Amino acid sequence: MNKELLIGRLTRDPEVRYSGENNDKVVAKYTLAVERRFKKDGDDTADFIGVTTFGKGAEFSGKYLHKGMKIAVIGRIQTGTYTNKDGQKVYTTDVIADEQEFVESKGAAGGDKPEGTPDGFEPVAEIPEDLPFN
């Protein structure tokens, strides 16, 4: 089974291209920075993974995804090769995205949150003291 789940931040805005007779075929490409669980010399480490999506997923990427956003991607790994202009064989590995979802709210991504609120969480109203399960 070839199924990948990635959560990371876009390193740049997606690059969207249209092709076909009536520009009816669309593909979007972007790079996702996915943090590793360990640190190297006390610094965070990340893998930079190329993501490609087609059709409605590509249109969604171009319209709603932007540099710095934290998203989840579900898809599959695809490998390939090509010969570059210098005649060298280049090997590629990309994730072909079937699903893309937002992982954090706009406020968390943009920094508009009250002081002391952890990343990815929205503040909630105070819980009333008279609730029966308190």
mmCIF file of N, CA and C in Angstrom:
data_model
loop_
_atom_site.group_PDB
_atom_site.id
_atom_site.type_symbol
_atom_site.label_atom_id
_atom_site.label_comp_id
_atom_site.label_asym_id
_atom_site.label_seq_id
_atom_site.Cartn_x
_atom_site.Cartn_y
_atom_site.Cartn_z
ATOM 1 N N MET A 1 0.848 -1.171 0.000
ATOM 2 C CA MET A 1 0.000 0.000 0.000
ATOM 3 C C MET A 1 0.896 1.238 0.000
ATOM 4 N N ASN A 2 0.556 2.194 -0.807
ATOM 5 C CA ASN A 2 1.320 3.430 -0.946
ATOM 6 C C ASN A 2 0.420 4.580 -0.520
ATOM 7 N N LYS A 3 0.478 4.936 0.775
ATOM 8 C CA LYS A 3 -0.367 6.011 1.302
ATOM 9 C C LYS A 3 0.457 6.837 2.274
ATOM 10 N N GLU A 4 0.436 8.139 2.078
ATOM 11 C CA GLU A 4 1.215 9.058 2.898
ATOM 12 C C GLU A 4 0.307 10.077 3.564
ATOM 13 N N LEU A 5 0.644 10.424 4.806
ATOM 14 C CA LEU A 5 -0.021 11.505 5.526
ATOM 15 C C LEU A 5 1.066 12.443 6.007
ATOM 16 N N LEU A 6 1.012 13.687 5.564
ATOM 17 C CA LEU A 6 2.005 14.690 5.927
ATOM 18 C C LEU A 6 1.307 15.888 6.545
ATOM 19 N N ILE A 7 1.939 16.471 7.546
ATOM 20 C CA ILE A 7 1.480 17.732 8.105
ATOM 21 C C ILE A 7 2.689 18.663 8.121
ATOM 22 N N GLY A 8 2.534 19.813 7.486
ATOM 23 C CA GLY A 8 3.650 20.747 7.424
ATOM 24 C C GLY A 8 3.192 22.103 6.918
ATOM 25 N N ARG A 9 4.177 22.975 6.688
ATOM 26 C CA ARG A 9 3.898 24.343 6.227
ATOM 27 C C ARG A 9 4.414 24.538 4.803
ATOM 28 N N LEU A 10 3.633 25.275 4.018
ATOM 29 C CA LEU A 10 4.050 25.582 2.659
ATOM 30 C C LEU A 10 5.246 26.524 2.687
ATOM 31 N N THR A 11 6.249 26.217 1.876
ATOM 32 C CA THR A 11 7.445 27.055 1.825
ATOM 33 C C THR A 11 7.272 28.234 0.872
ATOM 34 N N ARG A 12 6.264 28.147 0.006
ATOM 35 C CA ARG A 12 5.956 29.217 -0.946
ATOM 36 C C ARG A 12 4.525 29.014 -1.433
ATOM 37 N N ASP A 13 3.987 29.997 -2.119
ATOM 38 C CA ASP A 13 2.660 29.844 -2.706
ATOM 39 C C ASP A 13 2.700 28.737 -3.759
ATOM 40 N N PRO A 14 1.610 27.976 -3.912
ATOM 41 C CA PRO A 14 1.578 26.938 -4.947
ATOM 42 C C PRO A 14 1.749 27.530 -6.346
ATOM 43 N N GLU A 15 2.410 26.770 -7.188
ATOM 44 C CA GLU A 15 2.581 27.137 -8.597
ATOM 45 C C GLU A 15 1.505 26.374 -9.374
ATOM 46 N N VAL A 16 0.578 27.096 -9.978
ATOM 47 C CA VAL A 16 -0.554 26.487 -10.677
ATOM 48 C C VAL A 16 -0.382 26.698 -12.174
ATOM 49 N N ARG A 17 -0.572 25.608 -12.932
ATOM 50 C CA ARG A 17 -0.461 25.690 -14.394
ATOM 51 C C ARG A 17 -1.700 25.081 -15.040
ATOM 52 N N TYR A 18 -2.149 25.726 -16.110
ATOM 53 C CA TYR A 18 -3.283 25.236 -16.881
ATOM 54 C C TYR A 18 -2.785 24.780 -18.239
ATOM 55 N N SER A 19 -3.371 23.680 -18.748
ATOM 56 C CA SER A 19 -3.005 23.186 -20.072
ATOM 57 C C SER A 19 -4.230 22.564 -20.719
ATOM 58 N N GLY A 20 -4.040 21.971 -21.864
ATOM 59 C CA GLY A 20 -5.148 21.384 -22.597
ATOM 60 C C GLY A 20 -5.687 22.370 -23.612
ATOM 61 N N GLU A 21 -6.586 21.881 -24.441
ATOM 62 C CA GLU A 21 -7.143 22.709 -25.514
ATOM 63 C C GLU A 21 -7.848 23.950 -24.986
ATOM 64 N N ASN A 22 -8.595 23.804 -23.915
ATOM 65 C CA ASN A 22 -9.357 24.927 -23.362
ATOM 66 C C ASN A 22 -8.871 25.300 -21.961
ATOM 67 N N ASN A 23 -7.613 25.061 -21.691
ATOM 68 C CA ASN A 23 -7.067 25.267 -20.345
ATOM 69 C C ASN A 23 -7.902 24.543 -19.297
ATOM 70 N N ASP A 24 -8.387 23.345 -19.662
ATOM 71 C CA ASP A 24 -9.255 22.587 -18.768
ATOM 72 C C ASP A 24 -8.503 21.606 -17.878
ATOM 73 N N LYS A 25 -7.201 21.486 -18.060
ATOM 74 C CA LYS A 25 -6.393 20.616 -17.207
ATOM 75 C C LYS A 25 -5.523 21.496 -16.325
ATOM 76 N N VAL A 26 -5.562 21.208 -15.028
ATOM 77 C CA VAL A 26 -4.830 22.054 -14.084
ATOM 78 C C VAL A 26 -3.985 21.181 -13.170
ATOM 79 N N VAL A 27 -2.772 21.674 -12.881
ATOM 80 C CA VAL A 27 -1.861 21.002 -11.965
ATOM 81 C C VAL A 27 -1.254 22.060 -11.047
ATOM 82 N N ALA A 28 -1.090 21.718 -9.778
ATOM 83 C CA ALA A 28 -0.466 22.634 -8.821
ATOM 84 C C ALA A 28 0.684 21.902 -8.152
ATOM 85 N N LYS A 29 1.757 22.633 -7.916
ATOM 86 C CA LYS A 29 2.921 22.089 -7.234
ATOM 87 C C LYS A 29 3.344 23.039 -6.130
ATOM 88 N N TYR A 30 3.761 22.464 -5.000
ATOM 89 C CA TYR A 30 4.298 23.256 -3.908
ATOM 90 C C TYR A 30 5.204 22.369 -3.060
ATOM 91 N N THR A 31 5.940 22.998 -2.167
ATOM 92 C CA THR A 31 6.820 22.269 -1.266
ATOM 93 C C THR A 31 6.296 22.424 0.148
ATOM 94 N N LEU A 32 6.277 21.305 0.863
ATOM 95 C CA LEU A 32 5.800 21.266 2.239
ATOM 96 C C LEU A 32 6.989 20.996 3.157
ATOM 97 N N ALA A 33 7.201 21.874 4.147
ATOM 98 C CA ALA A 33 8.246 21.673 5.156
ATOM 99 C C ALA A 33 7.629 20.872 6.302
ATOM 100 N N VAL A 34 8.097 19.642 6.468
ATOM 101 C CA VAL A 34 7.565 18.733 7.478
ATOM 102 C C VAL A 34 8.622 18.545 8.556
ATOM 103 N N GLU A 35 8.292 18.974 9.783
ATOM 104 C CA GLU A 35 9.245 18.888 10.885
ATOM 105 C C GLU A 35 9.534 17.448 11.265
ATOM 106 N N ARG A 36 10.774 17.191 11.617
ATOM 107 C CA ARG A 36 11.166 15.879 12.140
ATOM 108 C C ARG A 36 10.955 15.874 13.647
ATOM 109 N N ARG A 37 10.888 14.694 14.236
ATOM 110 C CA ARG A 37 10.651 14.577 15.675
ATOM 111 C C ARG A 37 11.894 14.923 16.504
ATOM 112 N N PHE A 38 13.052 14.925 15.896
ATOM 113 C CA PHE A 38 14.276 15.164 16.651
ATOM 114 C C PHE A 38 14.928 16.466 16.222
ATOM 115 N N LYS A 39 15.814 16.932 17.059
ATOM 116 C CA LYS A 39 16.540 18.165 16.770
ATOM 117 C C LYS A 39 17.988 17.819 16.446
ATOM 118 N N LYS A 40 18.625 18.661 15.673
ATOM 119 C CA LYS A 40 20.031 18.494 15.342
ATOM 120 C C LYS A 40 20.781 19.684 15.918
ATOM 121 N N ASP A 41 21.684 19.426 16.828
ATOM 122 C CA ASP A 41 22.444 20.481 17.504
ATOM 123 C C ASP A 41 21.513 21.506 18.154
ATOM 124 N N GLY A 42 20.388 21.028 18.699
ATOM 125 C CA GLY A 42 19.443 21.892 19.391
ATOM 126 C C GLY A 42 18.477 22.638 18.486
ATOM 127 N N ASP A 43 18.630 22.495 17.170
ATOM 128 C CA ASP A 43 17.761 23.187 16.220
ATOM 129 C C ASP A 43 16.732 22.222 15.633
ATOM 130 N N ASP A 44 15.548 22.770 15.307
ATOM 131 C CA ASP A 44 14.534 21.971 14.630
ATOM 132 C C ASP A 44 15.049 21.541 13.265
ATOM 133 N N THR A 45 14.619 20.359 12.829
ATOM 134 C CA THR A 45 14.975 19.888 11.499
ATOM 135 C C THR A 45 13.692 19.604 10.725
ATOM 136 N N ALA A 46 13.769 19.669 9.419
ATOM 137 C CA ALA A 46 12.587 19.441 8.587
ATOM 138 C C ALA A 46 12.998 18.782 7.281
ATOM 139 N N ASP A 47 12.055 18.071 6.706
ATOM 140 C CA ASP A 47 12.193 17.562 5.345
ATOM 141 C C ASP A 47 11.352 18.453 4.447
ATOM 142 N N PHE A 48 11.840 18.711 3.254
ATOM 143 C CA PHE A 48 11.134 19.549 2.296
ATOM 144 C C PHE A 48 10.643 18.641 1.176
ATOM 145 N N ILE A 49 9.326 18.437 1.155
ATOM 146 C CA ILE A 49 8.730 17.426 0.296
ATOM 147 C C ILE A 49 7.903 18.087 -0.794
ATOM 148 N N GLY A 50 8.181 17.705 -2.028
ATOM 149 C CA GLY A 50 7.418 18.216 -3.162
ATOM 150 C C GLY A 50 6.052 17.563 -3.216
ATOM 151 N N VAL A 51 5.026 18.380 -3.431
ATOM 152 C CA VAL A 51 3.643 17.905 -3.511
ATOM 153 C C VAL A 51 3.064 18.361 -4.848
ATOM 154 N N THR A 52 2.364 17.449 -5.507
ATOM 155 C CA THR A 52 1.690 17.753 -6.764
ATOM 156 C C THR A 52 0.236 17.327 -6.636
ATOM 157 N N THR A 53 -0.672 18.141 -7.147
ATOM 158 C CA THR A 53 -2.095 17.797 -7.147
ATOM 159 C C THR A 53 -2.719 18.240 -8.468
ATOM 160 N N PHE A 54 -3.780 17.555 -8.841
ATOM 161 C CA PHE A 54 -4.404 17.776 -10.141
ATOM 162 C C PHE A 54 -5.879 18.146 -9.995
ATOM 163 N N GLY A 55 -6.443 18.700 -11.046
ATOM 164 C CA GLY A 55 -7.880 18.954 -11.118
ATOM 165 C C GLY A 55 -8.388 19.892 -10.048
ATOM 166 N N LYS A 56 -9.477 19.485 -9.388
ATOM 167 C CA LYS A 56 -10.100 20.330 -8.352
ATOM 168 C C LYS A 56 -9.145 20.568 -7.183
ATOM 169 N N GLY A 57 -8.322 19.581 -6.859
ATOM 170 C CA GLY A 57 -7.328 19.761 -5.795
ATOM 171 C C GLY A 57 -6.321 20.846 -6.149
ATOM 172 N N ALA A 58 -5.944 20.918 -7.413
ATOM 173 C CA ALA A 58 -5.019 21.957 -7.870
ATOM 174 C C ALA A 58 -5.671 23.326 -7.829
ATOM 175 N N GLU A 59 -6.947 23.393 -8.240
ATOM 176 C CA GLU A 59 -7.670 24.663 -8.167
ATOM 177 C C GLU A 59 -7.803 25.129 -6.722
ATOM 178 N N PHE A 60 -8.101 24.196 -5.800
ATOM 179 C CA PHE A 60 -8.182 24.501 -4.371
ATOM 180 C C PHE A 60 -6.847 25.057 -3.874
ATOM 181 N N SER A 61 -5.751 24.414 -4.275
ATOM 182 C CA SER A 61 -4.425 24.863 -3.859
ATOM 183 C C SER A 61 -4.153 26.296 -4.284
ATOM 184 N N GLY A 62 -4.431 26.588 -5.535
ATOM 185 C CA GLY A 62 -4.173 27.929 -6.050
ATOM 186 C C GLY A 62 -5.023 28.997 -5.399
ATOM 187 N N LYS A 63 -6.242 28.623 -5.019
ATOM 188 C CA LYS A 63 -7.174 29.609 -4.466
ATOM 189 C C LYS A 63 -6.986 29.825 -2.971
ATOM 190 N N TYR A 64 -6.714 28.753 -2.212
ATOM 191 C CA TYR A 64 -6.762 28.854 -0.757
ATOM 192 C C TYR A 64 -5.428 28.656 -0.026
ATOM 193 N N LEU A 65 -4.444 28.062 -0.658
ATOM 194 C CA LEU A 65 -3.183 27.784 0.044
ATOM 195 C C LEU A 65 -2.150 28.867 -0.236
ATOM 196 N N HIS A 66 -1.418 29.231 0.816
ATOM 197 C CA HIS A 66 -0.417 30.289 0.708
ATOM 198 C C HIS A 66 0.803 29.934 1.545
ATOM 199 N N LYS A 67 1.896 30.571 1.230
ATOM 200 C CA LYS A 67 3.145 30.374 1.948
ATOM 201 C C LYS A 67 2.920 30.509 3.462
ATOM 202 N N GLY A 68 3.475 29.559 4.224
ATOM 203 C CA GLY A 68 3.407 29.606 5.682
ATOM 204 C C GLY A 68 2.232 28.875 6.285
ATOM 205 N N MET A 69 1.214 28.534 5.481
ATOM 206 C CA MET A 69 0.037 27.841 6.017
ATOM 207 C C MET A 69 0.404 26.414 6.427
ATOM 208 N N LYS A 70 -0.206 25.970 7.528
ATOM 209 C CA LYS A 70 -0.017 24.598 7.989
ATOM 210 C C LYS A 70 -1.181 23.762 7.479
ATOM 211 N N ILE A 71 -0.861 22.713 6.701
ATOM 212 C CA ILE A 71 -1.893 21.872 6.119
ATOM 213 C C ILE A 71 -1.546 20.396 6.299
ATOM 214 N N ALA A 72 -2.549 19.560 6.117
ATOM 215 C CA ALA A 72 -2.360 18.111 6.069
ATOM 216 C C ALA A 72 -2.593 17.669 4.632
ATOM 217 N N VAL A 73 -1.756 16.747 4.183
ATOM 218 C CA VAL A 73 -1.855 16.216 2.835
ATOM 219 C C VAL A 73 -1.924 14.694 2.936
ATOM 220 N N ILE A 74 -2.884 14.104 2.253
ATOM 221 C CA ILE A 74 -2.974 12.652 2.147
ATOM 222 C C ILE A 74 -2.821 12.316 0.675
ATOM 223 N N GLY A 75 -1.917 11.375 0.384
ATOM 224 C CA GLY A 75 -1.682 11.014 -1.006
ATOM 225 C C GLY A 75 -0.778 9.804 -1.108
ATOM 226 N N ARG A 76 -0.023 9.766 -2.192
ATOM 227 C CA ARG A 76 0.881 8.638 -2.435
ATOM 228 C C ARG A 76 2.222 9.142 -2.931
ATOM 229 N N ILE A 77 3.252 8.355 -2.689
ATOM 230 C CA ILE A 77 4.584 8.696 -3.185
ATOM 231 C C ILE A 77 4.699 8.237 -4.631
ATOM 232 N N GLN A 78 5.285 9.093 -5.449
ATOM 233 C CA GLN A 78 5.545 8.734 -6.843
ATOM 234 C C GLN A 78 6.990 9.080 -7.162
ATOM 235 N N THR A 79 7.712 8.140 -7.729
ATOM 236 C CA THR A 79 9.091 8.372 -8.126
ATOM 237 C C THR A 79 9.167 8.485 -9.637
ATOM 238 N N GLY A 80 10.209 9.128 -10.106
ATOM 239 C CA GLY A 80 10.390 9.269 -11.548
ATOM 240 C C GLY A 80 11.830 9.630 -11.868
ATOM 241 N N THR A 81 12.138 9.684 -13.140
ATOM 242 C CA THR A 81 13.466 10.088 -13.595
ATOM 243 C C THR A 81 13.324 10.946 -14.846
ATOM 244 N N TYR A 82 14.322 11.790 -15.055
ATOM 245 C CA TYR A 82 14.424 12.534 -16.303
ATOM 246 C C TYR A 82 15.890 12.863 -16.529
ATOM 247 N N THR A 83 16.226 13.244 -17.739
ATOM 248 C CA THR A 83 17.589 13.629 -18.072
ATOM 249 C C THR A 83 17.636 15.149 -18.174
ATOM 250 N N ASN A 84 18.528 15.764 -17.387
ATOM 251 C CA ASN A 84 18.597 17.230 -17.392
ATOM 252 C C ASN A 84 19.360 17.735 -18.612
ATOM 253 N N LYS A 85 19.493 19.050 -18.723
ATOM 254 C CA LYS A 85 20.121 19.646 -19.911
ATOM 255 C C LYS A 85 21.601 19.301 -20.039
ATOM 256 N N ASP A 86 22.228 18.857 -18.924
ATOM 257 C CA ASP A 86 23.630 18.452 -18.965
ATOM 258 C C ASP A 86 23.789 16.968 -19.273
ATOM 259 N N GLY A 87 22.667 16.293 -19.546
ATOM 260 C CA GLY A 87 22.714 14.876 -19.887
ATOM 261 C C GLY A 87 22.779 13.944 -18.681
ATOM 262 N N GLN A 88 22.592 14.478 -17.476
ATOM 263 C CA GLN A 88 22.630 13.655 -16.267
ATOM 264 C C GLN A 88 21.236 13.169 -15.917
ATOM 265 N N LYS A 89 21.156 11.932 -15.450
ATOM 266 C CA LYS A 89 19.882 11.365 -15.033
ATOM 267 C C LYS A 89 19.548 11.883 -13.636
ATOM 268 N N VAL A 90 18.336 12.404 -13.473
ATOM 269 C CA VAL A 90 17.878 12.964 -12.198
ATOM 270 C C VAL A 90 16.718 12.115 -11.696
ATOM 271 N N TYR A 91 16.771 11.730 -10.421
ATOM 272 C CA TYR A 91 15.718 10.943 -9.800
ATOM 273 C C TYR A 91 14.838 11.863 -8.970
ATOM 274 N N THR A 92 13.525 11.684 -9.055
ATOM 275 C CA THR A 92 12.588 12.534 -8.328
ATOM 276 C C THR A 92 11.702 11.695 -7.416
ATOM 277 N N THR A 93 11.290 12.299 -6.327
ATOM 278 C CA THR A 93 10.311 11.710 -5.416
ATOM 279 C C THR A 93 9.350 12.813 -5.005
ATOM 280 N N ASP A 94 8.077 12.609 -5.259
ATOM 281 C CA ASP A 94 7.049 13.584 -4.925
ATOM 282 C C ASP A 94 5.871 12.873 -4.290
ATOM 283 N N VAL A 95 5.038 13.646 -3.600
ATOM 284 C CA VAL A 95 3.775 13.135 -3.092
ATOM 285 C C VAL A 95 2.678 13.662 -4.009
ATOM 286 N N ILE A 96 1.852 12.749 -4.521
ATOM 287 C CA ILE A 96 0.694 13.130 -5.323
ATOM 288 C C ILE A 96 -0.471 13.223 -4.347
ATOM 289 N N ALA A 97 -0.973 14.432 -4.142
ATOM 290 C CA ALA A 97 -1.990 14.683 -3.122
ATOM 291 C C ALA A 97 -3.380 14.323 -3.631
ATOM 292 N N ASP A 98 -4.077 13.507 -2.842
ATOM 293 C CA ASP A 98 -5.483 13.200 -3.103
ATOM 294 C C ASP A 98 -6.383 14.074 -2.243
ATOM 295 N N GLU A 99 -5.898 14.428 -1.036
ATOM 296 C CA GLU A 99 -6.665 15.249 -0.100
ATOM 297 C C GLU A 99 -5.739 16.302 0.510
ATOM 298 N N GLN A 100 -6.294 17.500 0.745
ATOM 299 C CA GLN A 100 -5.579 18.587 1.403
ATOM 300 C C GLN A 100 -6.536 19.225 2.388
ATOM 301 N N GLU A 101 -6.067 19.446 3.618
ATOM 302 C CA GLU A 101 -6.933 20.037 4.635
ATOM 303 C C GLU A 101 -6.168 21.058 5.457
ATOM 304 N N PHE A 102 -6.903 22.068 5.930
ATOM 305 C CA PHE A 102 -6.321 23.056 6.826
ATOM 306 C C PHE A 102 -6.107 22.404 8.189
ATOM 307 N N VAL A 103 -5.003 22.737 8.843
ATOM 308 C CA VAL A 103 -4.689 22.165 10.152
ATOM 309 C C VAL A 103 -4.873 23.185 11.262
ATOM 310 N N GLU A 104 -4.761 24.462 10.947
ATOM 311 C CA GLU A 104 -4.923 25.493 11.964
ATOM 312 C C GLU A 104 -5.848 26.580 11.453
ATOM 313 N N SER A 105 -6.358 27.345 12.383
ATOM 314 C CA SER A 105 -7.271 28.423 12.021
ATOM 315 C C SER A 105 -6.514 29.583 11.395
ATOM 316 N N LYS A 106 -7.247 30.481 10.767
ATOM 317 C CA LYS A 106 -6.626 31.675 10.199
ATOM 318 C C LYS A 106 -5.903 32.480 11.272
ATOM 319 N N GLY A 107 -6.515 32.610 12.437
ATOM 320 C CA GLY A 107 -5.927 33.384 13.526
ATOM 321 C C GLY A 107 -4.598 32.802 13.976
ATOM 322 N N ALA A 108 -4.508 31.487 14.052
ATOM 323 C CA ALA A 108 -3.261 30.848 14.473
ATOM 324 C C ALA A 108 -2.185 31.038 13.419
ATOM 325 N N ALA A 109 -2.558 30.973 12.161
ATOM 326 C CA ALA A 109 -1.582 31.133 11.082
ATOM 327 C C ALA A 109 -1.113 32.572 10.976
ATOM 328 N N GLY A 110 -2.031 33.526 11.232
ATOM 329 C CA GLY A 110 -1.691 34.932 11.065
ATOM 330 C C GLY A 110 -1.185 35.606 12.316
ATOM 331 N N GLY A 111 -1.259 34.913 13.433
ATOM 332 C CA GLY A 111 -0.766 35.484 14.671
ATOM 333 C C GLY A 111 -1.779 36.323 15.421
ATOM 334 N N ASP A 112 -3.037 36.391 14.973
ATOM 335 C CA ASP A 112 -4.064 37.163 15.666
ATOM 336 C C ASP A 112 -4.721 36.309 16.740
ATOM 337 N N LYS A 113 -4.073 36.181 17.884
ATOM 338 C CA LYS A 113 -4.629 35.392 18.981
ATOM 339 C C LYS A 113 -4.225 36.044 20.293
ATOM 340 N N PRO A 114 -5.015 35.852 21.310
ATOM 341 C CA PRO A 114 -4.657 36.438 22.593
ATOM 342 C C PRO A 114 -3.355 35.858 23.131
ATOM 343 N N GLU A 115 -2.630 36.678 23.865
ATOM 344 C CA GLU A 115 -1.374 36.249 24.453
ATOM 345 C C GLU A 115 -1.591 35.026 25.350
ATOM 346 N N GLY A 116 -0.698 34.051 25.240
ATOM 347 C CA GLY A 116 -0.778 32.852 26.062
ATOM 348 C C GLY A 116 -1.586 31.731 25.444
ATOM 349 N N THR A 117 -2.214 31.957 24.271
ATOM 350 C CA THR A 117 -2.969 30.901 23.607
ATOM 351 C C THR A 117 -1.998 30.070 22.776
ATOM 352 N N PRO A 118 -1.945 28.732 22.999
ATOM 353 C CA PRO A 118 -1.018 27.896 22.230
ATOM 354 C C PRO A 118 -1.339 27.916 20.745
ATOM 355 N N ASP A 119 -0.310 27.662 19.891
ATOM 356 C CA ASP A 119 -0.520 27.600 18.449
ATOM 357 C C ASP A 119 -1.540 26.532 18.113
ATOM 358 N N GLY A 120 -2.415 26.838 17.160
ATOM 359 C CA GLY A 120 -3.401 25.882 16.691
ATOM 360 C C GLY A 120 -4.666 25.841 17.536
ATOM 361 N N PHE A 121 -4.750 26.633 18.616
ATOM 362 C CA PHE A 121 -5.924 26.620 19.478
ATOM 363 C C PHE A 121 -6.557 28.005 19.511
ATOM 364 N N GLU A 122 -7.853 28.016 19.585
ATOM 365 C CA GLU A 122 -8.598 29.258 19.732
ATOM 366 C C GLU A 122 -9.022 29.385 21.195
ATOM 367 N N PRO A 123 -9.020 30.581 21.752
ATOM 368 C CA PRO A 123 -9.475 30.742 23.128
ATOM 369 C C PRO A 123 -10.968 30.441 23.240
ATOM 370 N N VAL A 124 -11.372 29.888 24.354
ATOM 371 C CA VAL A 124 -12.789 29.616 24.594
ATOM 372 C C VAL A 124 -13.266 30.497 25.730
ATOM 373 N N ALA A 125 -14.581 30.677 25.797
ATOM 374 C CA ALA A 125 -15.158 31.474 26.875
ATOM 375 C C ALA A 125 -14.962 30.735 28.196
ATOM 376 N N GLU A 126 -15.009 31.466 29.272
ATOM 377 C CA GLU A 126 -14.900 30.863 30.604
ATOM 378 C C GLU A 126 -16.019 29.844 30.812
ATOM 379 N N ILE A 127 -15.729 28.749 31.461
ATOM 380 C CA ILE A 127 -16.746 27.738 31.750
ATOM 381 C C ILE A 127 -17.487 28.158 33.006
ATOM 382 N N PRO A 128 -18.818 28.215 32.943
ATOM 383 C CA PRO A 128 -19.592 28.622 34.118
ATOM 384 C C PRO A 128 -19.373 27.649 35.277
ATOM 385 N N GLU A 129 -19.311 28.173 36.491
ATOM 386 C CA GLU A 129 -19.049 27.383 37.691
ATOM 387 C C GLU A 129 -20.222 26.470 38.054
ATOM 388 N N ASP A 130 -21.456 26.819 37.629
ATOM 389 C CA ASP A 130 -22.639 26.070 38.070
ATOM 390 C C ASP A 130 -22.968 24.852 37.196
ATOM 391 N N LEU A 131 -22.066 24.445 36.305
ATOM 392 C CA LEU A 131 -22.324 23.255 35.486
ATOM 393 C C LEU A 131 -22.235 22.007 36.368
ATOM 394 N N PRO A 132 -23.101 21.020 36.134
ATOM 395 C CA PRO A 132 -23.144 19.847 37.013
ATOM 396 C C PRO A 132 -21.912 18.949 36.942
ATOM 397 N N PHE A 133 -21.114 19.056 35.900
ATOM 398 C CA PHE A 133 -19.946 18.177 35.793
ATOM 399 C C PHE A 133 -18.651 18.855 36.213
ATOM 400 N N ASN A 134 -18.701 20.053 36.742
ATOM 401 C CA ASN A 134 -17.495 20.753 37.222
ATOM 402 C C ASN A 134 -17.034 20.164 38.537
#
